[in-house]
Short mmCIF file of C-alpha atoms in Angstrom, two decimals:
data_model
loop_
_atom_site.label_atom_id
_atom_site.label_comp_id
_atom_site.label_asym_id
_atom_site.label_seq_id
_atom_site.Cartn_x
_atom_site.Cartn_y
_atom_site.Cartn_z
CA MET Y 1 32.61 40.74 44.32
CA MET Y 2 31.53 36.81 42.37
CA ASP Y 3 31.02 36.98 39.15
CA SER Y 4 28.11 35.44 38.41
CA ARG Y 5 29.30 33.73 34.79
CA TYR Y 6 29.21 29.61 34.27
CA LEU Y 7 32.77 28.38 33.74
CA LEU Y 8 32.40 25.69 31.45
CA CYS Y 9 35.99 23.70 31.71
CA SER Y 10 35.93 20.57 29.08
CA ASP Y 11 37.92 17.96 27.74
CA LEU Y 12 39.48 18.07 24.32
CA ASP Y 13 39.91 14.23 23.03
CA ARG Y 14 36.51 12.48 23.11
CA THR Y 15 34.90 15.49 25.08
CA LEU Y 16 34.44 17.83 23.03
CA LEU Y 17 36.26 16.79 20.43
CA PRO Y 18 34.27 14.62 18.07
CA ASN Y 19 37.30 11.79 17.42
CA GLY Y 20 36.91 8.61 19.15
CA LYS Y 21 35.01 5.68 17.37
CA GLU Y 22 31.57 6.56 18.50
CA GLU Y 23 28.80 8.30 16.14
CA ASN Y 24 29.07 12.87 16.12
CA ASP Y 25 25.88 14.73 15.68
CA ASN Y 26 27.95 17.57 14.72
CA VAL Y 27 26.73 19.89 17.00
CA LEU Y 28 30.15 22.13 17.55
CA PRO Y 29 28.83 25.03 16.00
CA LYS Y 30 25.72 24.68 18.20
CA PHE Y 31 27.79 24.56 21.32
CA PHE Y 32 30.10 27.84 20.28
CA GLU Y 33 26.71 29.60 19.27
CA ILE Y 34 25.00 28.65 22.89
CA ILE Y 35 28.87 29.69 24.58
CA LYS Y 36 28.45 33.38 23.38
CA LYS Y 37 24.73 33.74 24.13
CA HIS Y 38 25.26 32.85 27.18
CA ASN Y 39 28.33 34.73 28.01
CA ILE Y 40 30.27 31.23 29.50
CA CYS Y 41 33.55 32.15 30.55
CA LEU Y 42 35.02 28.26 28.81
CA ALA Y 43 37.98 26.43 30.02
CA TYR Y 44 39.64 23.50 27.54
CA VAL Y 45 41.07 21.34 29.84
CA SER Y 46 43.42 18.54 28.32
CA GLY Y 47 46.27 16.72 28.20
CA ARG Y 48 47.61 18.44 25.28
CA SER Y 49 50.28 21.36 24.39
CA LEU Y 50 49.57 24.53 23.23
CA LYS Y 51 51.62 23.51 19.77
CA LEU Y 52 48.15 20.55 20.17
CA LEU Y 53 45.68 22.19 20.76
CA LYS Y 54 46.49 24.77 17.56
CA SER Y 55 46.16 22.01 16.08
CA ALA Y 56 42.74 20.50 17.08
CA ILE Y 57 41.64 24.31 16.31
CA SER Y 58 42.34 24.17 12.70
CA GLU Y 59 41.29 20.66 12.64
CA TYR Y 60 37.54 20.87 14.35
CA GLU Y 61 37.09 24.43 13.89
CA ILE Y 62 36.49 24.59 17.86
CA GLU Y 63 36.75 28.53 19.09
CA LEU Y 64 39.66 30.07 21.12
CA PRO Y 65 38.81 29.21 24.71
CA ASP Y 66 39.06 32.24 27.36
CA PHE Y 67 41.79 29.63 29.62
CA PHE Y 68 43.21 26.47 27.74
CA ILE Y 69 44.73 24.14 30.99
CA GLY Y 70 47.40 21.99 28.95
CA ASP Y 71 49.12 18.98 30.35
CA VAL Y 72 46.97 17.53 32.37
CA GLY Y 73 47.06 20.21 34.49
CA THR Y 74 50.39 21.60 34.95
CA THR Y 75 50.45 24.58 32.05
CA ILE Y 76 47.24 27.37 32.27
CA TYR Y 77 47.37 30.03 28.51
CA LYS Y 78 44.96 32.77 28.96
CA LYS Y 79 43.39 34.55 26.09
CA VAL Y 80 44.28 38.13 26.05
CA ASP Y 81 43.79 40.18 22.96
CA GLY Y 82 42.77 36.88 20.92
CA GLU Y 83 45.38 35.48 21.85
CA LEU Y 84 46.56 32.67 24.33
CA VAL Y 85 49.17 33.95 26.90
CA PHE Y 86 51.24 31.65 29.71
CA TYR Y 87 49.84 32.07 32.80
CA ASP Y 88 53.39 32.46 34.60
CA LYS Y 89 51.34 32.61 37.94
CA TRP Y 90 50.10 29.39 38.05
CA SER Y 91 53.88 28.01 37.21
CA GLU Y 92 54.92 30.09 40.15
CA LYS Y 93 52.56 28.68 42.10
CA ILE Y 94 53.85 24.95 41.61
CA ARG Y 95 57.36 25.81 42.14
CA THR Y 96 56.67 27.60 45.22
CA GLU Y 97 54.34 24.58 46.20
CA THR Y 98 56.12 21.88 45.61
CA PRO Y 99 60.34 22.79 45.94
CA GLY Y 100 62.06 19.50 46.03
CA TRP Y 101 60.31 18.83 42.55
CA ASN Y 102 63.31 16.73 40.06
CA PHE Y 103 62.22 16.79 36.75
CA GLU Y 104 65.73 14.36 35.91
CA GLU Y 105 65.07 12.32 39.18
CA LEU Y 106 61.29 11.46 38.63
CA ARG Y 107 62.07 10.87 34.09
CA GLU Y 108 65.00 8.01 35.54
CA ILE Y 109 62.45 6.17 38.24
CA GLY Y 110 59.99 5.90 35.94
CA LYS Y 111 62.70 4.74 32.68
CA GLU Y 112 63.17 1.49 35.31
CA VAL Y 113 60.38 0.18 34.79
CA GLU Y 114 59.76 -2.12 32.89
CA ARG Y 115 56.81 -1.54 29.98
CA LEU Y 116 57.22 2.48 30.48
CA GLU Y 117 58.36 4.38 27.61
CA LEU Y 118 59.23 8.22 27.84
CA GLN Y 119 57.15 9.86 25.91
CA GLU Y 120 58.16 12.42 23.16
CA ALA Y 121 59.89 16.16 24.50
CA GLU Y 122 56.84 17.49 23.74
CA ASN Y 123 54.35 16.33 26.36
CA LEU Y 124 57.24 16.55 28.63
CA ASN Y 125 57.90 19.85 30.92
CA GLU Y 126 58.88 20.82 34.15
CA PHE Y 127 56.05 19.72 35.98
CA LYS Y 128 54.95 16.69 34.46
CA VAL Y 129 57.00 13.98 33.50
CA SER Y 130 54.53 11.52 31.07
CA PHE Y 131 55.19 7.37 30.16
CA TYR Y 132 53.55 5.26 27.03
CA VAL Y 133 52.56 2.18 28.47
CA SER Y 134 52.63 -0.73 25.69
CA VAL Y 135 50.42 -2.44 28.02
CA PRO Y 136 47.33 -1.11 28.70
CA GLU Y 137 46.11 -3.90 30.76
CA SER Y 138 48.21 -3.90 33.58
CA ILE Y 139 48.77 0.32 33.50
CA ASP Y 140 46.96 0.25 37.71
CA ASP Y 141 49.84 -2.45 38.59
CA LEU Y 142 52.63 0.07 37.25
CA ALA Y 143 50.70 4.01 38.60
CA SER Y 144 51.02 2.14 41.62
CA LEU Y 145 54.56 0.27 41.46
CA LEU Y 146 55.14 4.34 40.71
CA GLU Y 147 53.46 6.12 43.11
CA ASN Y 148 55.50 3.72 45.72
CA ARG Y 149 58.83 4.48 44.56
CA ILE Y 150 57.77 7.86 44.31
CA VAL Y 151 55.28 8.97 46.73
CA ARG Y 152 56.05 6.10 49.30
CA ASP Y 153 59.71 5.59 48.96
CA ARG Y 154 60.59 8.90 48.47
CA GLY Y 155 58.57 11.15 49.63
CA ILE Y 156 57.55 13.43 46.93
CA THR Y 157 54.71 14.65 46.44
CA ALA Y 158 53.42 13.98 43.64
CA LYS Y 159 50.68 12.68 41.13
CA ILE Y 160 50.34 9.00 39.37
CA ILE Y 161 47.49 9.92 36.44
CA SER Y 162 46.67 7.18 34.17
CA SER Y 163 44.12 6.83 31.37
CA ILE Y 164 44.24 4.98 28.19
CA ASP Y 165 43.78 5.89 24.84
CA PRO Y 166 41.49 3.58 22.95
CA ILE Y 167 42.16 4.97 19.77
CA ARG Y 168 45.65 4.47 19.93
CA GLY Y 169 45.81 1.76 21.97
CA VAL Y 170 48.39 1.90 24.58
CA GLY Y 171 48.43 3.46 27.82
CA LEU Y 172 49.12 6.87 29.44
CA ILE Y 173 51.11 7.53 32.40
CA ASP Y 174 51.69 10.72 33.92
CA ILE Y 175 53.96 11.82 36.90
CA VAL Y 176 52.73 15.65 38.08
CA PRO Y 177 52.95 17.58 41.39
CA GLN Y 178 50.22 16.82 44.01
CA GLY Y 179 48.91 20.03 43.43
CA ALA Y 180 49.41 20.64 39.62
CA THR Y 181 46.07 18.50 38.18
CA LYS Y 182 43.26 18.63 35.60
CA GLN Y 183 41.17 19.61 38.94
CA THR Y 184 43.26 22.03 40.60
CA ALA Y 185 44.16 24.01 37.78
CA ILE Y 186 40.76 24.79 37.12
CA GLU Y 187 40.18 25.41 40.67
CA PHE Y 188 42.66 27.77 39.84
CA VAL Y 189 40.85 29.23 37.50
CA ARG Y 190 38.04 29.78 39.21
CA GLN Y 191 39.04 31.46 42.05
CA GLU Y 192 41.72 34.44 39.69
CA SER Y 193 38.39 34.85 37.70
CA GLY Y 194 36.07 34.80 40.98
CA ILE Y 195 33.40 32.86 39.94
CA ASP Y 196 30.98 30.88 42.09
CA THR Y 197 32.08 27.24 43.06
CA SER Y 198 28.31 26.32 41.95
CA LYS Y 199 28.88 27.88 38.72
CA VAL Y 200 31.34 25.58 37.40
CA ILE Y 201 30.52 23.15 35.49
CA PHE Y 202 33.71 19.56 34.21
CA CYS Y 203 32.88 18.05 31.00
CA GLY Y 204 34.79 14.83 30.51
CA ASP Y 205 35.38 10.90 29.79
CA SER Y 206 38.65 9.73 30.58
CA GLY Y 207 40.83 8.44 33.34
CA ASN Y 208 42.79 11.19 34.18
CA ASP Y 209 39.47 13.63 34.48
CA LEU Y 210 38.60 11.01 37.69
CA LEU Y 211 40.34 14.13 40.28
CA ALA Y 212 37.66 17.07 38.63
CA PHE Y 213 34.72 14.49 38.96
CA LEU Y 214 35.08 14.19 42.48
CA LYS Y 215 35.62 17.61 43.07
CA GLY Y 216 32.19 18.09 43.79
CA TYR Y 217 31.64 20.89 40.21
CA LYS Y 218 28.89 20.54 38.56
CA GLY Y 219 30.21 17.14 36.61
CA ILE Y 220 29.10 15.94 33.01
CA LEU Y 221 30.25 12.18 31.80
CA VAL Y 222 29.83 12.48 28.20
CA LYS Y 223 28.20 9.36 26.85
CA ASN Y 224 30.89 8.04 25.10
CA GLY Y 225 33.16 7.79 28.29
CA SER Y 226 34.80 5.27 29.62
CA ASP Y 227 33.01 2.33 31.09
CA LYS Y 228 36.20 2.62 33.62
CA VAL Y 229 35.89 6.22 34.90
CA ARG Y 230 31.90 5.60 35.46
CA LYS Y 231 33.01 2.94 37.17
CA GLU Y 232 35.22 4.29 39.86
CA ILE Y 233 33.36 7.98 40.36
CA LYS Y 234 30.89 4.94 41.77
CA GLU Y 235 32.85 3.46 43.64
CA LYS Y 236 34.39 6.83 45.35
CA LEU Y 237 30.62 8.15 45.97
CA PRO Y 238 28.49 7.51 47.53
CA GLU Y 239 24.94 7.30 45.76
CA GLU Y 240 23.53 10.83 46.90
CA ARG Y 241 27.24 12.63 46.15
CA ILE Y 242 26.36 11.27 42.86
CA LYS Y 243 23.18 12.83 41.89
CA GLU Y 244 24.40 16.00 42.88
CA THR Y 245 26.87 16.01 41.63
CA ILE Y 246 27.48 14.08 38.29
CA TYR Y 247 25.03 13.52 35.30
CA PHE Y 248 26.15 10.71 32.68
CA ALA Y 249 24.79 11.51 29.57
CA GLU Y 250 22.30 8.46 27.98
CA GLY Y 251 21.46 10.30 24.88
CA ARG Y 252 18.20 12.14 24.78
CA ASP Y 253 16.42 13.01 21.73
CA PRO Y 254 17.46 14.17 19.59
CA LEU Y 255 20.56 14.34 20.56
CA ASN Y 256 22.73 10.61 20.99
CA GLY Y 257 24.80 11.74 23.89
CA ASN Y 258 28.54 11.62 22.17
CA TYR Y 259 31.09 13.88 22.30
CA ALA Y 260 29.49 18.14 22.38
CA SER Y 261 25.60 16.60 22.02
CA GLY Y 262 26.64 14.76 25.31
CA ILE Y 263 28.16 18.53 26.98
CA LEU Y 264 24.93 19.97 25.48
CA GLU Y 265 22.68 16.97 27.55
CA GLY Y 266 24.66 17.63 30.35
CA MET Y 267 23.50 21.32 30.59
CA LEU Y 268 20.19 20.94 29.96
CA TYR Y 269 20.10 18.64 32.85
CA TRP Y 270 21.53 21.35 35.13
CA GLY Y 271 19.82 24.31 34.20
CA VAL Y 272 22.24 26.02 32.33
CA ILE Y 273 19.59 25.74 28.73
CA SER Y 274 16.35 25.41 28.18
CA GLU Y 275 14.69 22.67 26.01
CA GLU Y 276 14.26 25.04 23.54
CA GLU Y 277 17.98 25.98 23.32
CA TYR Y 278 18.77 21.83 23.79
CA ARG Y 279 16.50 20.79 20.92
CA ASN Y 280 17.10 23.07 18.43
CA SER Y 281 20.98 22.54 18.93
CA TYR Y 282 20.80 19.32 16.08
#
């Protein structure tokens, strides 16, 4: 039997969390009230590790989610008795589907590329090899170079995911198994929870959210989202498909469309909340 609830999956930094340069409406408390009122299954989908999620929970006073998809999709945690517990079933699935995955080999391939700097140990795991790009303007070329060396030349089933951190002014590149992205992790959580695809909402802002936006869920790109992602969505999806699956938040009175305000605007558009609930969230 399918679960009739909505599954709302949101990126954290500069999507749910107001840690960008744009103005913030301070609607997070109201957002969580609405999540509880509608009994929505909440998943955070982030490049953050569990440790960095806990920092965000403390700093921004956000609620513990039902699921935490961390490390750009390579780890999943499930809320059990008020604690986030590592969901090993996901890791086992990745191992089974990617038997030849070799962290050390991929790390060395990346280290050979100029302008790539290996990230700190806390940002790496068995299925995630991550680098900083000191010159963000070159990130697309470097991602293509890595894809050629890893996927084409060696036949490794990997995804090269790139994004820009606008606050720090650096590029971010993650090498992950093809089956261990934000999008595939969301799909795994959806199936495990027994929630219909039509009930999945995905909210994001940047390059590492692109695959999830293209999946066909009810997408919400917050107003402060990356212009590059907005452009890529429009290039990769037909106009009719965009109308059916993506909402670009623009700011709708009384909210400005940034961060959680943009999520609420999208929830109104997709019919999850009423006009009255939206207006009362300010």
